[in-house]
mmCIF file of C-alpha atoms and ligand atoms in Angstrom:
data_model
loop_
_atom_site.group_PDB
_atom_site.id
_atom_site.type_symbol
_atom_site.label_atom_id
_atom_site.label_comp_id
_atom_site.label_asym_id
_atom_site.label_seq_id
_atom_site.Cartn_x
_atom_site.Cartn_y
_atom_site.Cartn_z
ATOM 1 C CA MET N 1 -12.512 71.783 14.166
ATOM 2 C CA ASN N 2 -13.514 72.314 17.671
ATOM 3 C CA ALA N 3 -11.346 74.117 20.205
ATOM 4 C CA PRO N 4 -9.565 71.928 22.747
ATOM 5 C CA GLU N 5 -11.397 73.566 25.749
ATOM 6 C CA THR N 6 -12.296 71.506 28.866
ATOM 7 C CA ARG N 7 -16.005 70.361 28.832
ATOM 8 C CA THR N 8 -18.280 69.646 31.629
ATOM 9 C CA ALA N 9 -21.020 67.078 31.618
ATOM 10 C CA PRO N 10 -24.560 68.461 31.885
ATOM 11 C CA PRO N 11 -26.005 67.251 35.346
ATOM 12 C CA GLU N 12 -28.293 64.130 35.096
ATOM 13 C CA PRO N 13 -29.344 63.454 38.624
ATOM 14 C CA HIS N 14 -32.402 61.414 37.465
ATOM 15 C CA VAL N 15 -31.171 59.350 34.582
ATOM 16 C CA MET N 16 -29.960 55.888 35.803
ATOM 17 C CA LYS N 17 -26.303 55.584 35.431
ATOM 18 C CA THR N 18 -25.951 52.639 32.968
ATOM 19 C CA TYR N 19 -23.524 54.551 30.647
ATOM 20 C CA GLY N 20 -20.261 56.180 31.045
ATOM 21 C CA ARG N 21 -21.077 59.245 28.963
ATOM 22 C CA LEU N 22 -18.870 61.780 27.325
ATOM 23 C CA PRO N 23 -19.489 65.406 28.404
ATOM 24 C CA VAL N 24 -21.332 66.273 25.102
ATOM 25 C CA ALA N 25 -25.033 66.823 24.664
ATOM 26 C CA LEU N 26 -26.154 66.668 21.070
ATOM 27 C CA SER N 27 -28.810 69.059 19.745
ATOM 28 C CA HIS N 28 -29.263 68.310 16.028
ATOM 29 C CA GLY N 29 -27.749 66.827 12.878
ATOM 30 C CA ARG N 30 -27.730 67.159 9.165
ATOM 31 C CA GLY N 31 -26.225 64.592 6.870
ATOM 32 C CA CYS N 32 -23.087 63.120 8.475
ATOM 33 C CA TRP N 33 -22.741 66.177 10.750
ATOM 34 C CA LEU N 34 -23.908 66.716 14.368
ATOM 35 C CA TRP N 35 -24.001 69.874 16.426
ATOM 36 C CA ASP N 36 -23.968 69.919 20.345
ATOM 37 C CA THR N 37 -25.880 72.239 22.542
ATOM 38 C CA GLU N 38 -22.832 74.504 22.747
ATOM 39 C CA GLY N 39 -22.829 74.886 18.951
ATOM 40 C CA ARG N 40 -19.776 72.626 18.390
ATOM 41 C CA LYS N 41 -19.744 70.481 15.141
ATOM 42 C CA TYR N 42 -18.824 66.875 14.804
ATOM 43 C CA LEU N 43 -18.331 64.429 11.947
ATOM 44 C CA ASP N 44 -20.416 61.349 12.572
ATOM 45 C CA GLY N 45 -18.275 58.240 12.368
ATOM 46 C CA LEU N 46 -20.650 56.358 14.591
ATOM 47 C CA GLY N 47 -24.063 56.711 13.074
ATOM 48 C CA GLY N 48 -25.716 56.347 16.492
ATOM 49 C CA ILE N 49 -23.843 52.868 16.699
ATOM 50 C CA ALA N 50 -24.635 51.726 13.193
ATOM 51 C CA VAL N 51 -28.348 52.953 13.320
ATOM 52 C CA ASN N 52 -28.441 56.326 11.383
ATOM 53 C CA THR N 53 -28.261 54.678 7.789
ATOM 54 C CA LEU N 54 -29.394 57.927 6.055
ATOM 55 C CA GLY N 55 -27.529 60.279 8.385
ATOM 56 C CA HIS N 56 -29.465 63.089 10.213
ATOM 57 C CA GLY N 57 -32.359 65.237 8.961
ATOM 58 C CA HIS N 58 -32.603 63.432 5.609
ATOM 59 C CA THR N 59 -34.610 65.554 3.231
ATOM 60 C CA ARG N 60 -36.821 62.659 1.992
ATOM 61 C CA LEU N 61 -37.145 60.441 5.191
ATOM 62 C CA VAL N 62 -38.103 63.298 7.462
ATOM 63 C CA PRO N 63 -41.222 64.478 5.455
ATOM 64 C CA ALA N 64 -42.274 60.863 4.991
ATOM 65 C CA LEU N 65 -42.123 60.291 8.796
ATOM 66 C CA GLN N 66 -43.896 63.527 9.517
ATOM 67 C CA GLU N 67 -46.730 62.397 7.188
ATOM 68 C CA GLN N 68 -46.936 59.105 8.884
ATOM 69 C CA ILE N 69 -46.981 60.580 12.422
ATOM 70 C CA ALA N 70 -49.831 62.760 11.358
ATOM 71 C CA LYS N 71 -51.640 59.720 9.850
ATOM 72 C CA LEU N 72 -51.025 56.913 12.293
ATOM 73 C CA ILE N 73 -48.240 56.168 14.653
ATOM 74 C CA HIS N 74 -49.489 53.016 16.411
ATOM 75 C CA SER N 75 -52.578 50.719 16.174
ATOM 76 C CA SER N 76 -51.848 47.370 17.615
ATOM 77 C CA ASN N 77 -51.304 43.797 16.328
ATOM 78 C CA TYR N 78 -54.893 42.943 16.848
ATOM 79 C CA TYR N 79 -55.529 44.532 13.413
ATOM 80 C CA HIS N 80 -53.819 44.233 9.974
ATOM 81 C CA VAL N 81 -51.006 46.823 9.551
ATOM 82 C CA PRO N 82 -50.625 47.049 5.638
ATOM 83 C CA LEU N 83 -47.106 48.708 6.000
ATOM 84 C CA GLN N 84 -45.991 45.420 7.737
ATOM 85 C CA GLU N 85 -46.763 43.399 4.704
ATOM 86 C CA GLN N 86 -45.048 46.100 2.501
ATOM 87 C CA LEU N 87 -41.731 45.998 4.608
ATOM 88 C CA ALA N 88 -41.928 42.215 5.081
ATOM 89 C CA ALA N 89 -42.242 41.613 1.342
ATOM 90 C CA LYS N 90 -39.243 43.989 0.694
ATOM 91 C CA LEU N 91 -36.945 42.186 3.268
ATOM 92 C CA CYS N 92 -38.043 38.871 1.791
ATOM 93 C CA GLU N 93 -37.102 40.042 -1.756
ATOM 94 C CA LEU N 94 -33.732 41.369 -0.627
ATOM 95 C CA SER N 95 -32.813 38.391 1.558
ATOM 96 C CA GLY N 96 -34.286 35.523 -0.449
ATOM 97 C CA LEU N 97 -36.130 34.385 2.737
ATOM 98 C CA THR N 98 -39.940 34.097 3.215
ATOM 99 C CA ASN N 99 -41.418 35.550 6.307
ATOM 100 C CA VAL N 100 -40.854 38.253 8.969
ATOM 101 C CA PHE N 101 -41.718 38.919 12.502
ATOM 102 C CA PHE N 102 -41.454 42.605 13.609
ATOM 103 C CA CYS N 103 -40.276 43.901 16.933
ATOM 104 C CA SER N 104 -38.514 47.045 18.046
ATOM 105 C CA THR N 105 -34.834 46.362 18.962
ATOM 106 C CA GLY N 106 -31.984 44.066 18.369
ATOM 107 C CA LEU N 107 -32.149 42.040 21.534
ATOM 108 C CA GLU N 108 -35.873 41.478 20.861
ATOM 109 C CA ALA N 109 -35.126 40.176 17.348
ATOM 110 C CA ASN N 110 -32.582 37.850 18.888
ATOM 111 C CA GLU N 111 -34.818 36.745 21.744
ATOM 112 C CA ALA N 112 -37.434 35.764 19.184
ATOM 113 C CA ALA N 113 -34.656 33.852 17.210
ATOM 114 C CA LEU N 114 -33.720 31.899 20.283
ATOM 115 C CA LYS N 115 -37.374 31.027 20.932
ATOM 116 C CA ILE N 116 -37.773 29.906 17.358
ATOM 117 C CA ALA N 117 -34.771 27.613 17.767
ATOM 118 C CA ARG N 118 -35.984 26.129 20.993
ATOM 119 C CA LYS N 119 -39.435 25.455 19.600
ATOM 120 C CA PHE N 120 -37.923 23.944 16.503
ATOM 121 C CA GLY N 121 -36.220 21.591 18.830
ATOM 122 C CA HIS N 122 -39.346 20.866 20.953
ATOM 123 C CA ASP N 123 -41.303 20.259 17.757
ATOM 124 C CA GLN N 124 -38.804 17.365 16.966
ATOM 125 C CA GLY N 125 -39.163 15.986 20.498
ATOM 126 C CA ILE N 126 -35.886 17.428 21.798
ATOM 127 C CA GLU N 127 -36.639 18.413 25.319
ATOM 128 C CA ARG N 128 -33.503 20.369 26.158
ATOM 129 C CA PRO N 129 -32.523 21.967 22.849
ATOM 130 C CA GLU N 130 -29.068 23.534 22.738
ATOM 131 C CA ILE N 131 -27.895 26.453 20.497
ATOM 132 C CA VAL N 132 -24.217 26.871 19.333
ATOM 133 C CA VAL N 133 -22.970 30.402 20.171
ATOM 134 C CA TYR N 134 -19.566 32.142 19.879
ATOM 135 C CA GLU N 135 -16.720 33.523 21.889
ATOM 136 C CA LYS N 136 -16.589 37.368 21.651
ATOM 137 C CA SER N 137 -20.151 37.579 20.365
ATOM 138 C CA PHE N 138 -22.805 40.120 21.417
ATOM 139 C CA HIS N 139 -26.543 39.611 21.120
ATOM 140 C CA GLY N 140 -28.023 41.978 23.525
ATOM 141 C CA ARG N 141 -28.653 42.578 27.320
ATOM 142 C CA SER N 142 -31.834 40.660 28.085
ATOM 143 C CA ILE N 143 -31.262 37.650 30.345
ATOM 144 C CA ALA N 144 -31.383 35.159 27.426
ATOM 145 C CA THR N 145 -29.361 37.311 24.991
ATOM 146 C CA LEU N 146 -26.645 38.032 27.505
ATOM 147 C CA SER N 147 -26.465 34.412 28.237
ATOM 148 C CA ALA N 148 -25.870 33.866 24.532
ATOM 149 C CA THR N 149 -23.189 36.704 24.536
ATOM 150 C CA GLY N 150 -19.675 35.554 24.731
ATOM 151 C CA ASN N 151 -18.466 38.340 27.012
ATOM 152 C CA PRO N 152 -17.984 37.785 30.651
ATOM 153 C CA LYS N 153 -18.220 41.520 31.425
ATOM 154 C CA VAL N 154 -21.816 41.636 29.967
ATOM 155 C CA GLN N 155 -22.767 38.665 32.097
ATOM 156 C CA ALA N 156 -21.174 39.535 35.387
ATOM 157 C CA GLY N 157 -23.668 40.026 38.241
ATOM 158 C CA PHE N 158 -26.653 38.594 36.312
ATOM 159 C CA GLY N 159 -26.452 34.861 36.958
ATOM 160 C CA PRO N 160 -27.876 32.411 36.991
ATOM 161 C CA LEU N 161 -27.550 32.548 33.191
ATOM 162 C CA VAL N 162 -29.990 30.907 30.833
ATOM 163 C CA GLU N 163 -28.931 27.282 29.900
ATOM 164 C CA GLY N 164 -28.799 25.588 26.616
ATOM 165 C CA PHE N 165 -25.872 27.237 24.966
ATOM 166 C CA VAL N 166 -22.682 25.626 23.727
ATOM 167 C CA ARG N 167 -19.882 27.990 23.056
ATOM 168 C CA VAL N 168 -17.095 27.731 20.209
ATOM 169 C CA PRO N 169 -14.461 30.030 18.718
ATOM 170 C CA LEU N 170 -15.244 31.833 15.532
ATOM 171 C CA ASN N 171 -13.800 30.554 12.213
ATOM 172 C CA ASP N 172 -12.912 27.085 13.770
ATOM 173 C CA VAL N 173 -14.688 24.380 11.736
ATOM 174 C CA ALA N 174 -13.218 21.637 13.788
ATOM 175 C CA ALA N 175 -14.589 23.102 17.004
ATOM 176 C CA LEU N 176 -18.069 23.104 15.407
ATOM 177 C CA ASP N 177 -17.543 19.603 14.003
ATOM 178 C CA SER N 178 -16.679 18.355 17.508
ATOM 179 C CA VAL N 179 -19.819 19.902 19.069
ATOM 180 C CA ALA N 180 -21.731 18.219 16.283
ATOM 181 C CA ALA N 181 -20.180 14.925 17.042
ATOM 182 C CA SER N 182 -20.774 14.987 20.738
ATOM 183 C CA ASN N 183 -24.026 16.864 21.366
ATOM 184 C CA PRO N 184 -27.370 15.275 20.007
ATOM 185 C CA ASN N 185 -29.351 18.232 21.529
ATOM 186 C CA VAL N 186 -28.109 20.956 19.228
ATOM 187 C CA VAL N 187 -30.767 22.477 17.104
ATOM 188 C CA ALA N 188 -29.135 25.736 15.895
ATOM 189 C CA VAL N 189 -26.058 27.694 15.225
ATOM 190 C CA PHE N 190 -26.253 31.487 16.163
ATOM 191 C CA LEU N 191 -23.573 33.868 15.018
ATOM 192 C CA GLU N 192 -22.793 37.474 13.980
ATOM 193 C CA VAL N 193 -21.369 37.592 10.429
ATOM 194 C CA ILE N 194 -19.114 40.400 11.574
ATOM 195 C CA GLN N 195 -18.888 40.467 15.410
ATOM 196 C CA GLY N 196 -19.470 44.176 16.222
ATOM 197 C CA GLU N 197 -19.208 44.652 20.004
ATOM 198 C CA GLY N 198 -16.496 41.875 20.127
ATOM 199 C CA GLY N 199 -14.079 43.910 18.183
ATOM 200 C CA VAL N 200 -15.120 43.936 14.433
ATOM 201 C CA ASN N 201 -14.270 40.348 13.877
ATOM 202 C CA PRO N 202 -15.554 38.934 10.508
ATOM 203 C CA ALA N 203 -16.458 35.339 9.932
ATOM 204 C CA THR N 204 -14.635 34.087 6.931
ATOM 205 C CA VAL N 205 -16.521 33.148 3.685
ATOM 206 C CA GLU N 206 -15.163 29.610 3.997
ATOM 207 C CA TYR N 207 -16.336 29.366 7.609
ATOM 208 C CA LEU N 208 -19.849 30.575 6.809
ATOM 209 C CA GLN N 209 -20.097 28.104 3.987
ATOM 210 C CA ALA N 210 -18.953 25.407 6.254
ATOM 211 C CA VAL N 211 -21.441 26.245 8.920
ATOM 212 C CA ARG N 212 -24.216 26.260 6.271
ATOM 213 C CA ARG N 213 -23.073 22.749 5.203
ATOM 214 C CA ILE N 214 -22.970 21.514 8.683
ATOM 215 C CA CYS N 215 -26.380 22.874 9.478
ATOM 216 C CA ASP N 216 -27.778 21.183 6.353
ATOM 217 C CA GLU N 217 -26.232 17.848 7.337
ATOM 218 C CA ARG N 218 -27.427 17.983 10.866
ATOM 219 C CA GLY N 219 -30.885 19.512 10.324
ATOM 220 C CA TRP N 220 -29.899 22.429 12.394
ATOM 221 C CA LEU N 221 -31.071 26.079 11.875
ATOM 222 C CA LEU N 222 -28.502 28.557 10.741
ATOM 223 C CA MET N 223 -29.329 31.862 12.628
ATOM 224 C CA LEU N 224 -27.307 34.915 11.500
ATOM 225 C CA ASP N 225 -27.445 37.947 13.773
ATOM 226 C CA GLU N 226 -27.170 40.748 11.280
ATOM 227 C CA VAL N 227 -28.409 43.432 13.749
ATOM 228 C CA GLN N 228 -25.230 45.484 13.275
ATOM 229 C CA CYS N 229 -23.556 44.244 10.044
ATOM 230 C CA GLY N 230 -26.838 43.997 7.954
ATOM 231 C CA MET N 231 -28.854 46.515 6.095
ATOM 232 C CA GLY N 232 -26.232 47.498 3.504
ATOM 233 C CA ARG N 233 -23.406 48.311 5.863
ATOM 234 C CA THR N 234 -20.877 46.062 4.180
ATOM 235 C CA GLY N 235 -21.908 46.821 0.551
ATOM 236 C CA LYS N 236 -24.458 44.041 0.259
ATOM 237 C CA TRP N 237 -27.945 44.077 1.756
ATOM 238 C CA PHE N 238 -26.787 41.374 4.245
ATOM 239 C CA ALA N 239 -23.173 40.590 5.203
ATOM 240 C CA HIS N 240 -23.663 36.775 4.693
ATOM 241 C CA GLN N 241 -24.429 37.505 1.006
ATOM 242 C CA TRP N 242 -20.811 37.837 0.403
ATOM 243 C CA ALA N 243 -20.526 34.134 1.170
ATOM 244 C CA GLY N 244 -23.434 33.196 -1.189
ATOM 245 C CA ILE N 245 -25.363 31.390 1.541
ATOM 246 C CA LEU N 246 -28.944 31.650 2.896
ATOM 247 C CA PRO N 247 -29.591 31.688 6.626
ATOM 248 C CA ASP N 248 -32.826 30.094 8.228
ATOM 249 C CA VAL N 249 -33.226 32.941 10.671
ATOM 250 C CA MET N 250 -31.839 36.423 10.396
ATOM 251 C CA PRO N 251 -32.398 38.968 13.173
ATOM 252 C CA LEU N 252 -32.160 42.637 12.078
ATOM 253 C CA ALA N 253 -32.547 45.933 13.868
ATOM 254 C CA LYS N 254 -30.345 49.042 14.054
ATOM 255 C CA GLY N 255 -29.958 50.439 10.563
ATOM 256 C CA LEU N 256 -33.427 49.155 9.488
ATOM 257 C CA GLY N 257 -35.279 52.307 10.593
ATOM 258 C CA SER N 258 -32.488 54.868 10.122
ATOM 259 C CA GLY N 259 -32.980 55.870 13.807
ATOM 260 C CA VAL N 260 -36.525 54.908 14.451
ATOM 261 C CA PRO N 261 -36.571 51.700 16.456
ATOM 262 C CA VAL N 262 -37.379 48.717 14.184
ATOM 263 C CA GLY N 263 -36.440 45.149 14.778
ATOM 264 C CA ALA N 264 -37.211 42.151 12.514
ATOM 265 C CA VAL N 265 -36.634 38.393 12.533
ATOM 266 C CA VAL N 266 -36.451 37.339 8.727
ATOM 267 C CA CYS N 267 -36.988 33.674 8.258
ATOM 268 C CA GLY N 268 -36.774 30.964 5.572
ATOM 269 C CA PRO N 269 -39.014 28.021 5.027
ATOM 270 C CA ARG N 270 -37.570 25.964 7.843
ATOM 271 C CA ALA N 271 -38.150 28.513 10.407
ATOM 272 C CA ALA N 272 -41.041 30.528 9.264
ATOM 273 C CA ASN N 273 -43.977 28.442 10.591
ATOM 274 C CA VAL N 274 -42.356 27.500 13.901
ATOM 275 C CA PHE N 275 -44.339 30.122 15.742
ATOM 276 C CA ALA N 276 -48.148 29.585 15.987
ATOM 277 C CA PRO N 277 -50.528 32.303 16.953
ATOM 278 C CA GLY N 278 -50.045 32.958 20.560
ATOM 279 C CA ASN N 279 -46.372 31.807 20.710
ATOM 280 C CA HIS N 280 -44.823 35.223 20.516
ATOM 281 C CA GLY N 281 -45.668 38.929 20.272
ATOM 282 C CA THR N 282 -44.913 42.403 21.286
ATOM 283 C CA THR N 283 -47.073 45.578 21.713
ATOM 284 C CA PHE N 284 -44.931 48.008 19.692
ATOM 285 C CA GLY N 285 -43.566 45.545 17.053
ATOM 286 C CA GLY N 286 -44.632 46.368 13.519
ATOM 287 C CA ASN N 287 -46.370 49.779 14.251
ATOM 288 C CA PRO N 288 -47.094 51.955 11.320
ATOM 289 C CA LEU N 289 -44.456 54.513 12.158
ATOM 290 C CA ALA N 290 -41.715 51.980 12.439
ATOM 291 C CA MET N 291 -42.762 50.080 9.397
ATOM 292 C CA ARG N 292 -42.865 53.375 7.314
ATOM 293 C CA ALA N 293 -39.204 54.116 8.574
ATOM 294 C CA GLY N 294 -38.154 50.802 7.199
ATOM 295 C CA VAL N 295 -39.967 51.099 3.963
ATOM 296 C CA GLU N 296 -38.611 54.681 3.343
ATOM 297 C CA THR N 297 -35.082 53.804 4.459
ATOM 298 C CA ILE N 298 -34.863 50.891 1.857
ATOM 299 C CA ARG N 299 -36.535 52.908 -0.779
ATOM 300 C CA ILE N 300 -33.827 55.780 -0.379
ATOM 301 C CA MET N 301 -31.040 53.311 -0.059
ATOM 302 C CA GLU N 302 -32.069 51.861 -3.421
ATOM 303 C CA GLU N 303 -32.787 55.215 -5.126
ATOM 304 C CA ASP N 304 -29.392 56.604 -3.997
ATOM 305 C CA GLY N 305 -27.210 53.550 -4.550
ATOM 306 C CA LEU N 306 -26.194 53.372 -0.863
ATOM 307 C CA LEU N 307 -24.845 49.820 -1.080
ATOM 308 C CA GLN N 308 -22.458 50.731 -3.781
ATOM 309 C CA ASN N 309 -21.660 53.909 -1.668
ATOM 310 C CA ALA N 310 -20.975 51.761 1.483
ATOM 311 C CA ALA N 311 -18.617 49.599 -0.631
ATOM 312 C CA THR N 312 -16.672 52.380 -2.385
ATOM 313 C CA VAL N 313 -16.488 54.951 0.335
ATOM 314 C CA GLY N 314 -15.759 52.152 2.802
ATOM 315 C CA ALA N 315 -12.921 50.983 0.652
ATOM 316 C CA ALA N 316 -11.617 54.543 0.316
ATOM 317 C CA LEU N 317 -11.888 55.061 4.227
ATOM 318 C CA ARG N 318 -9.962 51.835 4.870
ATOM 319 C CA ALA N 319 -7.332 52.636 2.170
ATOM 320 C CA GLY N 320 -6.799 56.027 3.761
ATOM 321 C CA LEU N 321 -6.409 54.475 7.204
ATOM 322 C CA GLU N 322 -4.014 51.751 5.998
ATOM 323 C CA ARG N 323 -1.943 54.508 4.113
ATOM 324 C CA GLU N 324 -1.766 56.876 7.216
ATOM 325 C CA LEU N 325 -1.263 54.189 9.772
ATOM 326 C CA ALA N 326 1.220 52.004 7.757
ATOM 327 C CA GLY N 327 4.140 50.933 9.828
ATOM 328 C CA VAL N 328 2.930 52.748 12.915
ATOM 329 C CA ASP N 329 4.014 50.858 16.023
ATOM 330 C CA GLY N 330 0.984 49.632 18.091
ATOM 331 C CA VAL N 331 -1.509 49.388 15.147
ATOM 332 C CA VAL N 332 -2.310 45.605 15.146
ATOM 333 C CA GLU N 333 -4.822 45.340 12.204
ATOM 334 C CA ILE N 334 -7.413 47.193 10.289
ATOM 335 C CA ARG N 335 -10.369 44.967 9.420
ATOM 336 C CA GLY N 336 -14.071 44.912 8.471
ATOM 337 C CA GLN N 337 -15.968 45.486 5.238
ATOM 338 C CA GLY N 338 -17.731 48.454 3.749
ATOM 339 C CA LEU N 339 -18.519 51.104 6.272
ATOM 340 C CA MET N 340 -17.934 48.649 9.282
ATOM 341 C CA LEU N 341 -14.378 49.101 10.105
ATOM 342 C CA GLY N 342 -12.165 48.343 13.126
ATOM 343 C CA ILE N 343 -8.622 49.462 13.941
ATOM 344 C CA GLU N 344 -7.143 47.215 16.612
ATOM 345 C CA LEU N 345 -4.439 48.744 18.741
ATOM 346 C CA ALA N 346 -1.849 47.155 20.939
ATOM 347 C CA ARG N 347 -3.331 48.766 24.021
ATOM 348 C CA ASN N 348 -6.626 49.807 25.672
ATOM 349 C CA CYS N 349 -7.753 52.926 23.847
ATOM 350 C CA GLY N 350 -11.112 53.841 25.401
ATOM 351 C CA GLU N 351 -9.872 57.431 25.900
ATOM 352 C CA LEU N 352 -9.620 58.012 22.283
ATOM 353 C CA LEU N 353 -13.460 58.389 22.368
ATOM 354 C CA GLY N 354 -13.070 61.629 24.321
ATOM 355 C CA ARG N 355 -9.991 62.836 22.435
ATOM 356 C CA ALA N 356 -11.888 62.209 19.146
ATOM 357 C CA ALA N 357 -14.860 64.225 20.326
ATOM 358 C CA GLN N 358 -12.568 67.032 21.347
ATOM 359 C CA ALA N 359 -11.240 66.975 17.670
ATOM 360 C CA GLY N 360 -14.845 66.934 16.263
ATOM 361 C CA LEU N 361 -15.151 63.186 15.493
ATOM 362 C CA MET N 362 -17.649 60.705 16.751
ATOM 363 C CA LEU N 363 -16.527 57.020 16.927
ATOM 364 C CA SER N 364 -16.561 54.186 19.320
ATOM 365 C CA VAL N 365 -14.147 51.794 20.978
ATOM 366 C CA THR N 366 -15.159 48.133 21.287
ATOM 367 C CA ALA N 367 -13.390 45.206 22.957
ATOM 368 C CA ASP N 368 -11.185 47.682 24.833
ATOM 369 C CA ARG N 369 -8.610 48.034 21.916
ATOM 370 C CA VAL N 370 -10.577 48.343 18.666
ATOM 371 C CA VAL N 371 -11.542 51.783 17.326
ATOM 372 C CA ARG N 372 -14.805 51.171 15.487
ATOM 373 C CA LEU N 373 -16.202 53.251 12.635
ATOM 374 C CA VAL N 374 -19.816 52.625 11.591
ATOM 375 C CA PRO N 375 -20.890 55.991 9.980
ATOM 376 C CA PRO N 376 -24.160 56.585 8.045
ATOM 377 C CA LEU N 377 -24.058 54.945 4.714
ATOM 378 C CA ILE N 378 -24.469 58.405 3.056
ATOM 379 C CA LEU N 379 -20.863 59.174 3.872
ATOM 380 C CA SER N 380 -19.080 60.937 1.016
ATOM 381 C CA ALA N 381 -15.484 60.290 -0.066
ATOM 382 C CA ASP N 382 -14.619 63.810 1.303
ATOM 383 C CA GLU N 383 -15.925 63.042 4.580
ATOM 384 C CA ALA N 384 -14.190 59.754 4.617
ATOM 385 C CA ALA N 385 -10.968 61.688 3.901
ATOM 386 C CA GLN N 386 -11.820 63.995 6.770
ATOM 387 C CA ILE N 387 -12.245 61.071 9.212
ATOM 388 C CA VAL N 388 -8.790 59.822 8.230
ATOM 389 C CA ALA N 389 -7.322 63.419 8.559
ATOM 390 C CA ILE N 390 -8.611 63.650 12.139
ATOM 391 C CA LEU N 391 -8.383 59.982 13.289
ATOM 392 C CA ALA N 392 -4.935 59.003 12.112
ATOM 393 C CA PRO N 393 -2.936 61.701 13.915
ATOM 394 C CA LEU N 394 -4.947 61.099 17.090
ATOM 395 C CA ILE N 395 -4.019 57.409 16.948
ATOM 396 C CA LYS N 396 -0.475 58.123 16.281
ATOM 397 C CA THR N 397 -0.137 60.620 19.084
ATOM 398 C CA PHE N 398 -1.967 58.158 21.485
ATOM 399 C CA LEU N 399 0.323 55.265 20.579
ATOM 400 C CA ALA N 400 3.461 57.378 20.683
ATOM 401 C CA GLU N 401 2.649 58.437 24.338
ATOM 402 C CA ALA N 402 2.918 54.771 25.273
ATOM 403 C CA GLN N 403 6.384 54.436 23.976
ATOM 404 C CA PRO N 404 9.130 54.155 26.791
HETATM 405 C C1 PLP H 501 -24.838 42.019 16.696
HETATM 406 C C2 PLP H 501 -25.835 42.661 17.740
HETATM 407 N N1 PLP H 501 -26.945 42.014 18.138
HETATM 408 C C3 PLP H 501 -27.765 42.510 19.001
HETATM 409 C C4 PLP H 501 -27.592 43.732 19.542
HETATM 410 C C5 PLP H 501 -28.642 44.354 20.481
HETATM 411 O O1 PLP H 501 -29.328 45.289 19.954
HETATM 412 P P1 PLP H 501 -30.262 46.383 20.897
HETATM 413 O O2 PLP H 501 -29.215 47.222 21.602
HETATM 414 O O3 PLP H 501 -31.000 47.073 19.763
HETATM 415 O O4 PLP H 501 -31.030 45.587 21.784
HETATM 416 C C6 PLP H 501 -26.532 44.458 19.153
HETATM 417 C C7 PLP H 501 -26.219 45.886 19.729
HETATM 418 O O5 PLP H 501 -25.193 46.366 19.665
HETATM 419 C C8 PLP H 501 -25.576 43.908 18.203
HETATM 420 O O6 PLP H 501 -24.522 44.605 17.820
#
């Protein structure tokens, strides 16, 4: 692996400083491996933050995208884009839902979902519709989506926030029942099936089923943000499918285009006709290149059995981490599903990011104390074992340093 030399950040005087970056500049990738501009090699446990479904430089995705770029990158939504219908039909087949709106990012998909919920309310004569959202949630950084987000750090400095949200804790049916009993303006419930940025916190199957039931009883929309946990990451196409329920609205992005920006809002019959022409739109959404990326990503996932791979390699990765970290003081919990795993530690561990990179492993830390792994879904069992072999000693050493 990489030598433990000191790295210096490349100068970036003109890029706005919205990120605390590591001193690493990546140059190219192949499969689950990345190389930086100095020629150092990294195992990708991050997948561009749950984006690079097919890893890097995929031998079937790249030529398909090259062909599409040469043919048509962008046309505009003034005209029909046949690839939109192709991807929409596939997403409907996989989800059991009926219609799709395309955009380019996760926050845009969520923004559209929030607009659908509000208009759904207005269409019933509810003038000030409210949407139930969750503690520790993350839905994006536009003003509306950061208002829906349950993280004061994301909101700080950007008030006044958008109104119309009621916040509850995850996996607490009584809290949702009490909102239902006291608030006649609620029109929708909006949650991540597995909270990603909030620390890899799964909604339980029982909770998801209860939310579906309450939404049905009340006539609310169930809106599941699958931007991070969807697209095969948990071993099913969509994480809510483990609970055997159907949402009314499902925002997607991240893994859908394997690195090409694609966002989508997939809707069932109760939400699909809420928007009329002129109610919503975006210049880039549904462009031929993005649509081709989505179509080819799903095609390759099906051909190569990547749902099964996410389930089995994810289980092996988790088992390896559980085995190596068993009984280690300061490891609070290992949780998640498939290739979306979090290791909660007893103390803030942001510095593990740099240490892991130094050791040749890409990962992330969310909610201050949770090491998160969201690698490409092509990860092999051998690569999973290599992640364990690098990460477990790093965590043990880090925790041991904190001992008195
Ligand atoms: C669950 C969830 N929703 C929405 C977003 C926002 O997506 P984007 O960064 O593409 O706007 C994210 C990003 O991390 C996310 O994890």
